Amino acid sequence: MLRKLLYAITVLFSIISFAQVRGKVTDEKGNPLPFVNIFEENTYNGTTTNEQGRFEINIKTPGNHTLLFQYLGYKTAKQVVTLDKTPVEIEVVLIEENIILNEVVINPKDNPANEIIRNAIKNKKDNSAKTARYTADFYSRGIFRVKNLPKTILGQKLDFFDEIIDSTRSGILYLSETVSRITFQKPDKMKEEIVASKVSGNDNGFSFNNASSANFDFYDNYLEFDANVVSPIADNAFNYYRYQFEGSFFTENRQQINKIKIIPRRETEPVMSGYIYIVDDTYAIYAVDVSFTGTQIQNPALNTLTLKQNFSYNNTTKVWAKNTQTLDFDAGMFGINMSGRFTYVYTNFTFPEKFEKKTFKAEVIKFEENANKKDDSFWNTIRPVPLTGEETTDYIKKDALQEKKKSKTYLDSIDAKRNKFGFADILNGYSYSNSFNKWSINYNGPLLNTSFNTVQGWNTNIGLSYFKRNEDKNTYYGFGSSLAYGFSDERFRPTAYFSSKLSNKSKTYLSVYGGNSVNQFNREEPISKLINSVSSLFFKNNFMKLYEKNFIASNFSRELFNGFDMSLGLEYSERKPLFNTTDYAVIKSEDQYSSNHPLLPLDETAAIIDRHNLVKMNLGARIKFGQQYITRPDGKYNLGNDKYPSISINYEKGMAGSEDKYNYDKISARLQYSLTLKNKGEIDINTKAGKFFNADGIAFVDYQHFNGNQTHVVFGTAYTNQFNLLPYYTASTNDSYWETHMEYNDKGFIMNKIPLLNKLQSKLVLGFKNLSIPNRNPYQEFSAGLSNLGFGKYRILRIDYVRSYQNGYQGDGIMFGLNF
């Protein structure tokens, strides 16, 4: 308690000892200059102007202080201010810089810009090392705006934001701020302690602004976005850029700054355009002003993104350090046009020679207990970049709206509107909410839960559930039941469940469920109800094979320590065989449906299993190597770590079977890894292996089944978890197995360099799959395809050509996919 009190007193005195310099920066015509780099001479205490040219900077000691005002294209200005305990208001006018073209004298036979960039590349290791380790104070502000928001999209109303946008359906959707202390060591070790977090209109919210997501280092070869963008001073930069010398100017310390224009050699690649400013003697970065398009990083929603950085020099440390950064973007899709800006300010740098061994841990971001509870007086004192009038209005408006929205009267009125029941809800579904008490009752209608299979014919289900959430702890619980009915087999099948998230810190989940259900033999359900319905009704291909079970089951899972999860599942079930009960089809043909026996498609009387009972236990562990996480007052949020794979290990035991032959043991493991190849794409690997013991007579239900595909349609990210041409059950085994899925995605690295094909803006995808089981030749697939296909911004199509081999060529096919 004493420690916390002393800390509070220290913070209080550090705040009240600040003296503020406030003001406005304009050009000679009186126009405000946004994002001017401002810092106290020979320190790393700085800030930037806002969009209206206004600034604030906190200085800890009274007396005379020299402020520098640095803005690209303008001469750096000096202003001496005398401070006591009262704020000082100043106005600064910046004069346009005279860029001199003859300041750099080098070999006239060579492009002068090339020589400067070569020296920047040559010296970047030394320049990067000067900021290899540092601590700093960090501030960020993020804002998203929408313009002319449509009232509906694909028939769905967009009324979520009606109260926060104006009559033109434009305005601020999101505004947030973060203040933190960061500790960083190159290449990627970071620890961030967030002192304050503010989200407009949400006093319980946590801003997603953080330093790690803003760590764009041009001394690195690549900058991480959706695709790795090549730095203009990367080791191989001349393969991607041409350069043009625009001239030079001098800083207040007589340091010569060279302005270099960056010109992409190929606009289709992940490269940038704009300017980089290089210090002449050390070849350090002085400033960066670059942009690129969504097409270049294969993000169809993004139009353009602009990144600016400014560095300040300290005569004491002799280090150029980044002290301001802005990131602007505009994007649009489905008629929604959005723009945004992130502003970042780094101050109070220190550059230690080394850190203690345990400085960097798996916890990379930690929010203080009351980080999101700071009042306006705190923010008005600590905020380094003044709010604009628009931002101030947004805070006031949304804070008032929040108070209104939190009231029981308001929430009840909203619920009364949304809870109205209509005739169509009988088919579509209905939800009754009590927003004040955070619970809802949900009815699932039959319209979207109707499908067709040859066992049940047309079948549907309705459900009723209750859901309750705790927003402070980010936990929940819910329970419900559903009733399914098959119109051909004329059977009702009820099920019920209870599910709860007990802790968001330890990731503890508990569920209990049971009833009577129809299930695919493969528990991963490789064929969806929709695909099976279309395939059956229109092509007489009833690939889905089913059995029935009466069961009761439970699952419990928990993260025992960071990166290590354990789970335990128990199930008692009675399994029964099922048979086809209908030959109905929309498209009439002479073709016959296959039987419900996965291995005897022509025998309608044979059963793949006999009726039996079994208790099944699953004990699982998952290790996520190098897992990092964020700690917030409402729980722990895992981030994973792309550098390392994750491994799952599972022990499965069948016991207490109605006959001893149904009992068995099985051990299995799975490795998943996604490897980024700098700017050359990425490789995804998913490999599984397992072994059964004492399993000669087990039921087909308990075999290891493999995710085949005979529909030639793939949805989502299933490519590295299924085979493309393998029949669903021909390779099922109760012995040992090993399967591997590998896929290389060039992220445009190859396709962007091929004339004509580069206009497709597509990605080349190469795949390899292997399945090995005893007494059977290995099954293999090789594939080549293109993803990110489509028109304009709508690029969700993927097409692959696949060839399969098993003791020689087996067949080929075209796969059609949708990636959302």
PDB file of C-alpha atoms in Angstrom, residues 611-795:
ATOM      1  CA  ARG A 611     -25.390 -50.584 -32.293  1.00  0.00           C
ATOM      2  CA  HIS A 612     -23.081 -50.255 -29.285  1.00  0.00           C
ATOM      3  CA  ASN A 613     -22.150 -48.107 -26.273  1.00  0.00           C
ATOM      4  CA  LEU A 614     -18.806 -46.481 -25.429  1.00  0.00           C
ATOM      5  CA  VAL A 615     -17.234 -44.061 -22.961  1.00  0.00           C
ATOM      6  CA  LYS A 616     -14.602 -41.890 -24.608  1.00  0.00           C
ATOM      7  CA  MET A 617     -12.002 -39.745 -22.858  1.00  0.00           C
ATOM      8  CA  ASN A 618      -9.838 -37.107 -24.552  1.00  0.00           C
ATOM      9  CA  LEU A 619      -6.877 -35.555 -22.754  1.00  0.00           C
ATOM     10  CA  GLY A 620      -5.183 -32.834 -24.756  1.00  0.00           C
ATOM     11  CA  ALA A 621      -2.321 -30.386 -24.439  1.00  0.00           C
ATOM     12  CA  ARG A 622      -1.313 -27.552 -26.710  1.00  0.00           C
ATOM     13  CA  ILE A 623       2.020 -25.792 -26.602  1.00  0.00           C
ATOM     14  CA  LYS A 624       2.379 -22.408 -28.284  1.00  0.00           C
ATOM     15  CA  PHE A 625       6.111 -21.782 -28.249  1.00  0.00           C
ATOM     16  CA  GLY A 626       7.171 -18.207 -27.624  1.00  0.00           C
ATOM     17  CA  GLN A 627       3.606 -17.079 -26.969  1.00  0.00           C
ATOM     18  CA  GLN A 628       3.336 -13.405 -26.077  1.00  0.00           C
ATOM     19  CA  TYR A 629       0.377 -11.749 -24.423  1.00  0.00           C
ATOM     20  CA  ILE A 630      -1.305  -8.540 -23.277  1.00  0.00           C
ATOM     21  CA  THR A 631      -2.475  -8.102 -19.709  1.00  0.00           C
ATOM     22  CA  ARG A 632      -5.526  -5.942 -19.084  1.00  0.00           C
ATOM     23  CA  PRO A 633      -7.652  -5.551 -15.964  1.00  0.00           C
ATOM     24  CA  ASP A 634     -10.329  -7.670 -17.646  1.00  0.00           C
ATOM     25  CA  GLY A 635      -8.018 -10.553 -18.519  1.00  0.00           C
ATOM     26  CA  LYS A 636      -5.147 -11.949 -20.539  1.00  0.00           C
ATOM     27  CA  TYR A 637      -5.045 -11.733 -24.323  1.00  0.00           C
ATOM     28  CA  ASN A 638      -2.717 -14.125 -26.133  1.00  0.00           C
ATOM     29  CA  LEU A 639      -0.872 -12.915 -29.211  1.00  0.00           C
ATOM     30  CA  GLY A 640       1.022 -16.020 -30.263  1.00  0.00           C
ATOM     31  CA  ASN A 641       4.414 -15.742 -31.921  1.00  0.00           C
ATOM     32  CA  ASP A 642       4.949 -16.216 -35.645  1.00  0.00           C
ATOM     33  CA  LYS A 643       8.563 -17.225 -35.128  1.00  0.00           C
ATOM     34  CA  TYR A 644       7.670 -20.533 -33.543  1.00  0.00           C
ATOM     35  CA  PRO A 645       5.333 -23.448 -34.289  1.00  0.00           C
ATOM     36  CA  SER A 646       2.549 -24.711 -32.081  1.00  0.00           C
ATOM     37  CA  ILE A 647       2.240 -28.377 -31.121  1.00  0.00           C
ATOM     38  CA  SER A 648      -0.844 -30.256 -29.971  1.00  0.00           C
ATOM     39  CA  ILE A 649      -0.659 -33.650 -28.235  1.00  0.00           C
ATOM     40  CA  ASN A 650      -3.732 -35.766 -27.533  1.00  0.00           C
ATOM     41  CA  TYR A 651      -4.459 -39.015 -25.752  1.00  0.00           C
ATOM     42  CA  GLU A 652      -7.811 -40.653 -26.548  1.00  0.00           C
ATOM     43  CA  LYS A 653      -9.197 -43.697 -24.771  1.00  0.00           C
ATOM     44  CA  GLY A 654     -12.304 -45.702 -25.566  1.00  0.00           C
ATOM     45  CA  MET A 655     -13.488 -47.689 -22.529  1.00  0.00           C
ATOM     46  CA  ALA A 656     -16.473 -49.383 -20.937  1.00  0.00           C
ATOM     47  CA  GLY A 657     -17.652 -50.444 -24.383  1.00  0.00           C
ATOM     48  CA  SER A 658     -20.662 -52.719 -24.699  1.00  0.00           C
ATOM     49  CA  GLU A 659     -18.115 -55.214 -26.076  1.00  0.00           C
ATOM     50  CA  ASP A 660     -14.427 -55.274 -25.265  1.00  0.00           C
ATOM     51  CA  LYS A 661     -13.483 -54.940 -28.951  1.00  0.00           C
ATOM     52  CA  TYR A 662     -14.716 -51.331 -28.937  1.00  0.00           C
ATOM     53  CA  ASN A 663     -12.138 -50.267 -26.328  1.00  0.00           C
ATOM     54  CA  TYR A 664      -8.898 -48.754 -27.581  1.00  0.00           C
ATOM     55  CA  ASP A 665      -6.104 -46.260 -26.980  1.00  0.00           C
ATOM     56  CA  LYS A 666      -4.825 -43.622 -29.365  1.00  0.00           C
ATOM     57  CA  ILE A 667      -1.993 -41.099 -29.220  1.00  0.00           C
ATOM     58  CA  SER A 668      -1.808 -38.268 -31.745  1.00  0.00           C
ATOM     59  CA  ALA A 669       0.110 -35.064 -32.332  1.00  0.00           C
ATOM     60  CA  ARG A 670      -0.126 -32.059 -34.595  1.00  0.00           C
ATOM     61  CA  LEU A 671       2.332 -29.340 -35.609  1.00  0.00           C
ATOM     62  CA  GLN A 672       1.314 -26.050 -37.204  1.00  0.00           C
ATOM     63  CA  TYR A 673       3.735 -23.430 -38.424  1.00  0.00           C
ATOM     64  CA  SER A 674       3.538 -20.360 -40.618  1.00  0.00           C
ATOM     65  CA  LEU A 675       6.914 -19.142 -41.840  1.00  0.00           C
ATOM     66  CA  THR A 676       7.306 -15.675 -43.369  1.00  0.00           C
ATOM     67  CA  LEU A 677       9.967 -15.453 -46.086  1.00  0.00           C
ATOM     68  CA  LYS A 678      10.646 -11.712 -45.763  1.00  0.00           C
ATOM     69  CA  ASN A 679       9.026 -10.185 -48.874  1.00  0.00           C
ATOM     70  CA  LYS A 680       9.048 -13.456 -50.791  1.00  0.00           C
ATOM     71  CA  GLY A 681       5.818 -14.848 -49.406  1.00  0.00           C
ATOM     72  CA  GLU A 682       5.060 -17.361 -46.685  1.00  0.00           C
ATOM     73  CA  ILE A 683       4.905 -21.115 -46.114  1.00  0.00           C
ATOM     74  CA  ASP A 684       2.132 -22.756 -44.071  1.00  0.00           C
ATOM     75  CA  ILE A 685       2.716 -26.216 -42.641  1.00  0.00           C
ATOM     76  CA  ASN A 686       0.178 -28.471 -40.953  1.00  0.00           C
ATOM     77  CA  THR A 687       1.265 -32.013 -40.150  1.00  0.00           C
ATOM     78  CA  LYS A 688      -0.513 -34.668 -38.076  1.00  0.00           C
ATOM     79  CA  ALA A 689       0.502 -38.116 -36.898  1.00  0.00           C
ATOM     80  CA  GLY A 690      -1.013 -40.764 -34.653  1.00  0.00           C
ATOM     81  CA  LYS A 691      -1.083 -44.379 -33.572  1.00  0.00           C
ATOM     82  CA  PHE A 692      -3.902 -46.670 -32.351  1.00  0.00           C
ATOM     83  CA  PHE A 693      -3.337 -49.451 -29.819  1.00  0.00           C
ATOM     84  CA  ASN A 694      -5.567 -52.511 -29.232  1.00  0.00           C
ATOM     85  CA  ALA A 695      -7.933 -51.175 -31.862  1.00  0.00           C
ATOM     86  CA  ASP A 696      -8.485 -54.056 -34.295  1.00  0.00           C
ATOM     87  CA  GLY A 697     -12.222 -54.287 -33.669  1.00  0.00           C
ATOM     88  CA  ILE A 698     -13.186 -50.699 -32.914  1.00  0.00           C
ATOM     89  CA  ALA A 699     -16.171 -49.027 -34.503  1.00  0.00           C
ATOM     90  CA  PHE A 700     -15.737 -47.090 -37.734  1.00  0.00           C
ATOM     91  CA  VAL A 701     -16.872 -44.012 -35.802  1.00  0.00           C
ATOM     92  CA  ASP A 702     -13.598 -44.040 -33.861  1.00  0.00           C
ATOM     93  CA  TYR A 703     -11.276 -44.522 -36.838  1.00  0.00           C
ATOM     94  CA  GLN A 704      -8.974 -41.708 -37.891  1.00  0.00           C
ATOM     95  CA  HIS A 705     -10.718 -40.071 -40.820  1.00  0.00           C
ATOM     96  CA  PHE A 706      -9.070 -37.619 -43.172  1.00  0.00           C
ATOM     97  CA  ASN A 707     -10.533 -34.429 -44.546  1.00  0.00           C
ATOM     98  CA  GLY A 708     -11.154 -35.295 -48.156  1.00  0.00           C
ATOM     99  CA  ASN A 709     -13.011 -33.289 -50.756  1.00  0.00           C
ATOM    100  CA  GLN A 710     -15.018 -34.545 -53.706  1.00  0.00           C
ATOM    101  CA  THR A 711     -17.027 -31.383 -54.324  1.00  0.00           C
ATOM    102  CA  HIS A 712     -14.194 -29.287 -55.848  1.00  0.00           C
ATOM    103  CA  VAL A 713     -15.270 -26.374 -53.639  1.00  0.00           C
ATOM    104  CA  VAL A 714     -13.230 -24.955 -50.752  1.00  0.00           C
ATOM    105  CA  PHE A 715     -14.265 -22.297 -48.263  1.00  0.00           C
ATOM    106  CA  GLY A 716     -12.046 -20.098 -46.125  1.00  0.00           C
ATOM    107  CA  THR A 717      -8.701 -21.326 -44.816  1.00  0.00           C
ATOM    108  CA  ALA A 718      -9.275 -25.093 -45.146  1.00  0.00           C
ATOM    109  CA  TYR A 719      -6.556 -25.543 -47.767  1.00  0.00           C
ATOM    110  CA  THR A 720      -3.925 -26.668 -45.275  1.00  0.00           C
ATOM    111  CA  ASN A 721      -6.351 -28.879 -43.362  1.00  0.00           C
ATOM    112  CA  GLN A 722      -7.843 -30.994 -46.119  1.00  0.00           C
ATOM    113  CA  PHE A 723      -7.002 -32.923 -49.252  1.00  0.00           C
ATOM    114  CA  ASN A 724      -8.365 -31.680 -52.535  1.00  0.00           C
ATOM    115  CA  LEU A 725      -9.265 -34.883 -54.392  1.00  0.00           C
ATOM    116  CA  LEU A 726      -9.181 -37.613 -51.746  1.00  0.00           C
ATOM    117  CA  PRO A 727     -12.507 -39.433 -51.199  1.00  0.00           C
ATOM    118  CA  TYR A 728     -13.806 -38.844 -47.690  1.00  0.00           C
ATOM    119  CA  TYR A 729     -13.432 -42.321 -46.163  1.00  0.00           C
ATOM    120  CA  THR A 730     -11.323 -44.550 -48.424  1.00  0.00           C
ATOM    121  CA  ALA A 731      -8.173 -43.990 -46.352  1.00  0.00           C
ATOM    122  CA  SER A 732      -9.734 -44.143 -42.863  1.00  0.00           C
ATOM    123  CA  THR A 733      -7.581 -46.189 -40.502  1.00  0.00           C
ATOM    124  CA  ASN A 734      -7.416 -47.754 -37.034  1.00  0.00           C
ATOM    125  CA  ASP A 735      -3.629 -48.096 -37.203  1.00  0.00           C
ATOM    126  CA  SER A 736      -0.856 -45.512 -37.542  1.00  0.00           C
ATOM    127  CA  TYR A 737      -0.989 -42.519 -39.880  1.00  0.00           C
ATOM    128  CA  TRP A 738       0.911 -39.423 -40.928  1.00  0.00           C
ATOM    129  CA  GLU A 739      -0.404 -36.573 -43.016  1.00  0.00           C
ATOM    130  CA  THR A 740       1.263 -33.354 -44.132  1.00  0.00           C
ATOM    131  CA  HIS A 741      -0.103 -30.232 -45.780  1.00  0.00           C
ATOM    132  CA  MET A 742       2.281 -27.579 -47.083  1.00  0.00           C
ATOM    133  CA  GLU A 743       1.454 -24.444 -49.012  1.00  0.00           C
ATOM    134  CA  TYR A 744       3.603 -21.644 -50.371  1.00  0.00           C
ATOM    135  CA  ASN A 745       1.912 -18.282 -51.031  1.00  0.00           C
ATOM    136  CA  ASP A 746       4.129 -15.860 -52.936  1.00  0.00           C
ATOM    137  CA  LYS A 747       2.120 -12.840 -51.691  1.00  0.00           C
ATOM    138  CA  GLY A 748       2.630 -11.438 -55.175  1.00  0.00           C
ATOM    139  CA  PHE A 749       6.449 -11.756 -55.122  1.00  0.00           C
ATOM    140  CA  ILE A 750       6.516 -13.810 -58.342  1.00  0.00           C
ATOM    141  CA  MET A 751       3.252 -12.762 -59.954  1.00  0.00           C
ATOM    142  CA  ASN A 752       4.047  -9.049 -59.665  1.00  0.00           C
ATOM    143  CA  LYS A 753       7.084  -9.504 -61.921  1.00  0.00           C
ATOM    144  CA  ILE A 754       5.377 -11.307 -64.811  1.00  0.00           C
ATOM    145  CA  PRO A 755       4.144  -8.942 -67.563  1.00  0.00           C
ATOM    146  CA  LEU A 756       0.389  -9.035 -68.199  1.00  0.00           C
ATOM    147  CA  LEU A 757      -0.174 -11.527 -65.363  1.00  0.00           C
ATOM    148  CA  ASN A 758       0.833  -8.850 -62.892  1.00  0.00           C
ATOM    149  CA  LYS A 759      -2.299  -6.952 -63.853  1.00  0.00           C
ATOM    150  CA  LEU A 760      -4.357  -9.694 -62.200  1.00  0.00           C
ATOM    151  CA  GLN A 761      -2.977  -8.546 -58.804  1.00  0.00           C
ATOM    152  CA  SER A 762      -3.121 -12.191 -57.809  1.00  0.00           C
ATOM    153  CA  LYS A 763      -1.022 -14.431 -55.586  1.00  0.00           C
ATOM    154  CA  LEU A 764       0.636 -17.647 -56.734  1.00  0.00           C
ATOM    155  CA  VAL A 765      -0.094 -20.577 -54.419  1.00  0.00           C
ATOM    156  CA  LEU A 766       1.813 -23.873 -54.629  1.00  0.00           C
ATOM    157  CA  GLY A 767       0.764 -26.849 -52.532  1.00  0.00           C
ATOM    158  CA  PHE A 768       1.920 -30.309 -51.538  1.00  0.00           C
ATOM    159  CA  LYS A 769       0.013 -32.914 -49.503  1.00  0.00           C
ATOM    160  CA  ASN A 770       0.972 -36.390 -48.343  1.00  0.00           C
ATOM    161  CA  LEU A 771      -0.910 -39.169 -46.527  1.00  0.00           C
ATOM    162  CA  SER A 772       0.809 -42.325 -45.302  1.00  0.00           C
ATOM    163  CA  ILE A 773      -0.905 -45.281 -43.626  1.00  0.00           C
ATOM    164  CA  PRO A 774       0.190 -48.934 -43.294  1.00  0.00           C
ATOM    165  CA  ASN A 775      -0.353 -51.381 -46.168  1.00  0.00           C
ATOM    166  CA  ARG A 776      -1.145 -48.631 -48.622  1.00  0.00           C
ATOM    167  CA  ASN A 777       1.020 -46.624 -50.984  1.00  0.00           C
ATOM    168  CA  PRO A 778       1.424 -43.002 -49.922  1.00  0.00           C
ATOM    169  CA  TYR A 779      -1.189 -40.662 -51.361  1.00  0.00           C
ATOM    170  CA  GLN A 780       0.121 -37.329 -52.632  1.00  0.00           C
ATOM    171  CA  GLU A 781      -1.270 -34.177 -54.182  1.00  0.00           C
ATOM    172  CA  PHE A 782       0.513 -31.345 -55.983  1.00  0.00           C
ATOM    173  CA  SER A 783      -1.297 -28.115 -56.756  1.00  0.00           C
ATOM    174  CA  ALA A 784      -0.764 -24.716 -58.318  1.00  0.00           C
ATOM    175  CA  GLY A 785      -3.254 -21.919 -58.146  1.00  0.00           C
ATOM    176  CA  LEU A 786      -4.041 -18.236 -58.034  1.00  0.00           C
ATOM    177  CA  SER A 787      -5.754 -16.445 -55.173  1.00  0.00           C
ATOM    178  CA  ASN A 788      -6.880 -12.839 -54.704  1.00  0.00           C
ATOM    179  CA  LEU A 789      -8.847 -13.065 -57.953  1.00  0.00           C
ATOM    180  CA  GLY A 790     -11.835 -10.895 -58.660  1.00  0.00           C
ATOM    181  CA  PHE A 791     -12.790  -7.449 -59.849  1.00  0.00           C
ATOM    182  CA  GLY A 792     -11.786  -4.131 -58.347  1.00  0.00           C
ATOM    183  CA  LYS A 793     -11.913  -4.353 -54.563  1.00  0.00           C
ATOM    184  CA  TYR A 794     -13.840  -7.621 -54.547  1.00  0.00           C
ATOM    185  CA  ARG A 795     -11.078 -10.195 -54.727  1.00  0.00           C
TER     186      ARG A 795
END
